[in-house]
Amino acid sequence: MTYQQPQGPFAPPPEGPPGMPGPPPKKRRLGLKITLGVLGAFVAIGVIASVSQGDGNDSKKSGKESSAVSGKPAAKPKEKAEKPRADKPEADRPKKEKAKPAAKPGSQSARFKAFIAKSGTPQQKAAAAHIINVQGADTHSDIMDDAEVHTDYTGGMMGSHAGDGKLLASAFADWRTSVNGLVTVYDADGEILSNGTF
């Protein structure tokens, strides 16, 4: 009885004549496996992210959250009050100009404007008329203090009012001091006009 080598995918390669190398080993497709694994991971992350964003946003937008899920009764949607109709159509009505919100007497913006009015330069006083809001002036940790000055200027850092932003940033540095503070001056569109340390 002669011994036959097993056949199949795990069988060792047949030996050739003596002194001749055997057939080359089969190449494993490791690169393909890695690529498919990475793509699968990205798809899984995308699915998880979309599911988590979808769950959080849907319940907030609709305002109808199941009481069985949250344990709270479902919120009723707010009804909008109807505006009385005027005799004139919308296009013929005169448009009302939005008034600038007046600064509250004890607010940060009112106190900053008062400081500039008392000890600022004429250019700083002119720029102070465009301040709408000031945030972060009263909180100091001396680690990384961050304050914001919001104005009604437009054009951002490359616009014509960038110099006015610098004036307001320097006035803020005279008004408040911190070991490691940064004040940022914004225009009406939320773009940065200027920034500086204080």
Short mmCIF file of C-alpha atoms in Angstrom, two decimals:
data_model
loop_
_atom_site.label_atom_id
_atom_site.label_comp_id
_atom_site.label_asym_id
_atom_site.label_seq_id
_atom_site.Cartn_x
_atom_site.Cartn_y
_atom_site.Cartn_z
CA MET A 1 0.00 0.00 0.00
CA THR A 2 1.42 3.40 -0.98
CA TYR A 3 0.98 6.55 0.99
CA GLN A 4 -0.87 9.37 -0.82
CA GLN A 5 -0.60 12.95 0.32
CA PRO A 6 -3.86 14.60 1.29
CA GLN A 7 -5.51 16.77 -1.35
CA GLY A 8 -7.27 20.06 -0.69
CA PRO A 9 -6.55 23.63 0.31
CA PHE A 10 -4.43 22.70 3.36
CA ALA A 11 -2.35 20.04 1.65
CA PRO A 12 1.38 20.75 1.52
CA PRO A 13 2.70 21.54 -1.94
CA PRO A 14 3.93 18.51 -3.88
CA GLU A 15 7.63 18.13 -3.84
CA GLY A 16 9.38 18.48 -7.16
CA PRO A 17 12.51 16.72 -8.29
CA PRO A 18 15.43 16.94 -5.90
CA GLY A 19 17.33 20.26 -6.11
CA MET A 20 14.39 22.12 -7.67
CA PRO A 21 12.48 24.59 -5.55
CA GLY A 22 8.83 23.89 -5.01
CA PRO A 23 6.05 26.06 -6.41
CA PRO A 24 5.89 29.61 -5.01
CA PRO A 25 3.70 29.99 -1.94
CA LYS A 26 0.23 31.41 -2.49
CA LYS A 27 0.05 35.14 -1.90
CA ARG A 28 -2.28 36.16 0.82
CA ARG A 29 -4.49 39.09 0.10
CA LEU A 30 -3.63 40.93 3.28
CA GLY A 31 -3.93 44.36 1.67
CA LEU A 32 -7.46 43.62 0.51
CA LYS A 33 -8.45 42.40 3.96
CA ILE A 34 -7.05 45.53 5.62
CA THR A 35 -8.78 47.80 3.11
CA LEU A 36 -12.11 46.06 3.61
CA GLY A 37 -11.68 46.21 7.38
CA VAL A 38 -10.98 49.96 7.32
CA LEU A 39 -13.94 50.62 5.02
CA GLY A 40 -16.16 48.56 7.27
CA ALA A 41 -15.02 50.56 10.29
CA PHE A 42 -15.82 53.85 8.53
CA VAL A 43 -19.25 52.61 7.55
CA ALA A 44 -19.93 51.47 11.13
CA ILE A 45 -18.83 54.84 12.54
CA GLY A 46 -21.02 56.67 10.00
CA VAL A 47 -24.04 54.56 10.88
CA ILE A 48 -23.53 55.08 14.60
CA ALA A 49 -23.07 58.84 14.15
CA SER A 50 -26.18 59.22 11.99
CA VAL A 51 -28.28 57.17 14.39
CA SER A 52 -27.12 59.14 17.41
CA GLN A 53 -27.69 62.49 15.68
CA GLY A 54 -31.03 61.42 14.35
CA ASP A 55 -32.31 60.34 17.77
CA GLY A 56 -31.27 63.58 19.49
CA ASN A 57 -32.52 65.97 16.82
CA ASP A 58 -35.84 64.31 16.02
CA SER A 59 -37.15 64.49 19.57
CA LYS A 60 -36.11 68.12 19.92
CA LYS A 61 -37.55 69.25 16.59
CA SER A 62 -40.89 67.57 16.90
CA GLY A 63 -41.39 68.40 20.56
CA LYS A 64 -43.20 65.09 20.90
CA GLU A 65 -41.20 62.73 23.01
CA SER A 66 -42.79 59.52 24.07
CA SER A 67 -43.81 59.57 27.70
CA ALA A 68 -42.87 55.90 27.96
CA VAL A 69 -39.30 56.68 26.91
CA SER A 70 -38.67 59.83 28.96
CA GLY A 71 -41.02 59.27 31.89
CA LYS A 72 -42.37 62.80 31.34
CA PRO A 73 -45.65 63.73 29.72
CA ALA A 74 -45.35 64.77 26.09
CA ALA A 75 -45.01 68.52 25.56
CA LYS A 76 -47.75 70.31 23.67
CA PRO A 77 -46.60 72.30 20.64
CA LYS A 78 -46.79 76.07 21.08
CA GLU A 79 -49.40 77.83 19.03
CA LYS A 80 -48.42 81.00 17.23
CA ALA A 81 -50.66 83.99 17.72
CA GLU A 82 -52.12 85.30 14.50
CA LYS A 83 -51.19 88.85 13.58
CA PRO A 84 -54.07 91.13 12.66
CA ARG A 85 -54.19 91.88 8.95
CA ALA A 86 -53.91 95.43 7.78
CA ASP A 87 -55.81 96.92 4.86
CA LYS A 88 -52.60 97.45 2.91
CA PRO A 89 -50.72 94.56 1.35
CA GLU A 90 -47.30 93.61 2.73
CA ALA A 91 -45.37 95.40 -0.05
CA ASP A 92 -47.14 98.75 0.54
CA ARG A 93 -46.52 98.87 4.27
CA PRO A 94 -43.61 101.01 5.44
CA LYS A 95 -40.82 98.92 6.90
CA LYS A 96 -39.97 99.53 10.52
CA GLU A 97 -36.31 100.01 11.31
CA LYS A 98 -34.97 97.88 14.10
CA ALA A 99 -33.85 99.97 17.01
CA LYS A 100 -30.55 99.12 18.67
CA PRO A 101 -31.12 97.47 22.03
CA ALA A 102 -30.28 99.91 24.78
CA ALA A 103 -27.60 98.72 27.17
CA LYS A 104 -28.84 97.97 30.65
CA PRO A 105 -27.39 100.33 33.27
CA GLY A 106 -25.46 97.63 35.13
CA SER A 107 -24.54 95.53 32.12
CA GLN A 108 -20.98 94.86 31.03
CA SER A 109 -21.46 96.83 27.83
CA ALA A 110 -22.83 99.87 29.70
CA ARG A 111 -19.90 99.82 32.13
CA PHE A 112 -17.39 99.41 29.28
CA LYS A 113 -18.95 102.34 27.39
CA ALA A 114 -18.88 104.45 30.56
CA PHE A 115 -15.17 103.64 31.02
CA ILE A 116 -14.40 104.67 27.42
CA ALA A 117 -16.47 107.86 27.80
CA LYS A 118 -14.48 108.77 30.90
CA SER A 119 -10.91 107.83 29.93
CA GLY A 120 -10.88 106.85 26.25
CA THR A 121 -9.42 108.66 23.27
CA PRO A 122 -11.76 110.49 20.86
CA GLN A 123 -11.39 107.63 18.36
CA GLN A 124 -12.24 105.06 21.05
CA LYS A 125 -15.27 107.12 22.07
CA ALA A 126 -16.49 107.15 18.47
CA ALA A 127 -16.01 103.36 18.21
CA ALA A 128 -17.79 102.80 21.54
CA ALA A 129 -21.03 104.08 19.98
CA HIS A 130 -21.07 100.88 17.89
CA ILE A 131 -20.83 98.44 20.84
CA ILE A 132 -23.90 96.22 21.14
CA ASN A 133 -22.87 93.68 23.78
CA VAL A 134 -19.92 92.70 25.97
CA GLN A 135 -19.50 89.20 27.41
CA GLY A 136 -16.92 87.62 29.71
CA ALA A 137 -15.62 90.84 31.26
CA ASP A 138 -16.65 89.91 34.80
CA THR A 139 -15.29 86.35 34.97
CA HIS A 140 -11.57 86.00 35.67
CA SER A 141 -9.63 82.88 36.48
CA ASP A 142 -6.20 84.17 35.33
CA ILE A 143 -5.73 80.86 33.49
CA MET A 144 -7.39 81.66 30.18
CA ASP A 145 -9.87 84.52 30.37
CA ASP A 146 -11.91 85.06 27.23
CA ALA A 147 -14.03 88.17 26.61
CA GLU A 148 -16.10 89.23 23.61
CA VAL A 149 -17.14 92.66 22.35
CA HIS A 150 -19.96 92.61 19.78
CA THR A 151 -20.44 95.60 17.50
CA ASP A 152 -22.71 96.68 14.64
CA TYR A 153 -19.79 97.12 12.24
CA THR A 154 -19.59 94.99 9.10
CA GLY A 155 -16.80 93.71 6.88
CA GLY A 156 -14.79 91.53 9.23
CA MET A 157 -11.04 91.67 9.65
CA MET A 158 -10.43 92.72 6.04
CA GLY A 159 -13.11 95.41 6.08
CA SER A 160 -12.85 99.12 6.68
CA HIS A 161 -13.65 98.86 10.40
CA ALA A 162 -10.76 96.59 11.45
CA GLY A 163 -9.00 99.63 12.91
CA ASP A 164 -12.06 100.41 15.03
CA GLY A 165 -11.92 96.83 16.32
CA LYS A 166 -8.30 97.38 17.37
CA LEU A 167 -9.32 100.56 19.20
CA LEU A 168 -12.00 98.68 21.13
CA ALA A 169 -9.60 95.82 21.95
CA SER A 170 -7.01 98.27 23.32
CA ALA A 171 -9.69 100.10 25.34
CA PHE A 172 -10.79 96.77 26.80
CA ALA A 173 -7.18 96.05 27.82
CA ASP A 174 -7.14 99.38 29.67
CA TRP A 175 -10.45 98.55 31.36
CA ARG A 176 -9.76 94.95 32.45
CA THR A 177 -6.52 93.14 33.27
CA SER A 178 -5.76 89.44 33.44
CA VAL A 179 -2.64 87.29 33.59
CA ASN A 180 -3.71 85.46 30.45
CA GLY A 181 -6.74 87.15 28.86
CA LEU A 182 -7.90 87.43 25.26
CA VAL A 183 -10.56 89.85 24.04
CA THR A 184 -12.15 89.35 20.63
CA VAL A 185 -14.12 92.09 18.86
CA TYR A 186 -16.85 90.84 16.47
CA ASP A 187 -18.82 92.58 13.75
CA ALA A 188 -22.59 92.34 13.22
CA ASP A 189 -22.24 89.14 11.17
CA GLY A 190 -20.20 87.38 13.88
CA GLU A 191 -16.91 87.75 12.00
CA ILE A 192 -13.79 88.75 13.91
CA LEU A 193 -12.84 92.42 13.60
CA SER A 194 -9.86 92.25 15.91
CA ASN A 195 -8.50 90.65 19.04
CA GLY A 196 -5.93 91.44 21.69
CA THR A 197 -4.65 90.48 25.10
CA PHE A 198 -5.76 92.11 28.33
#
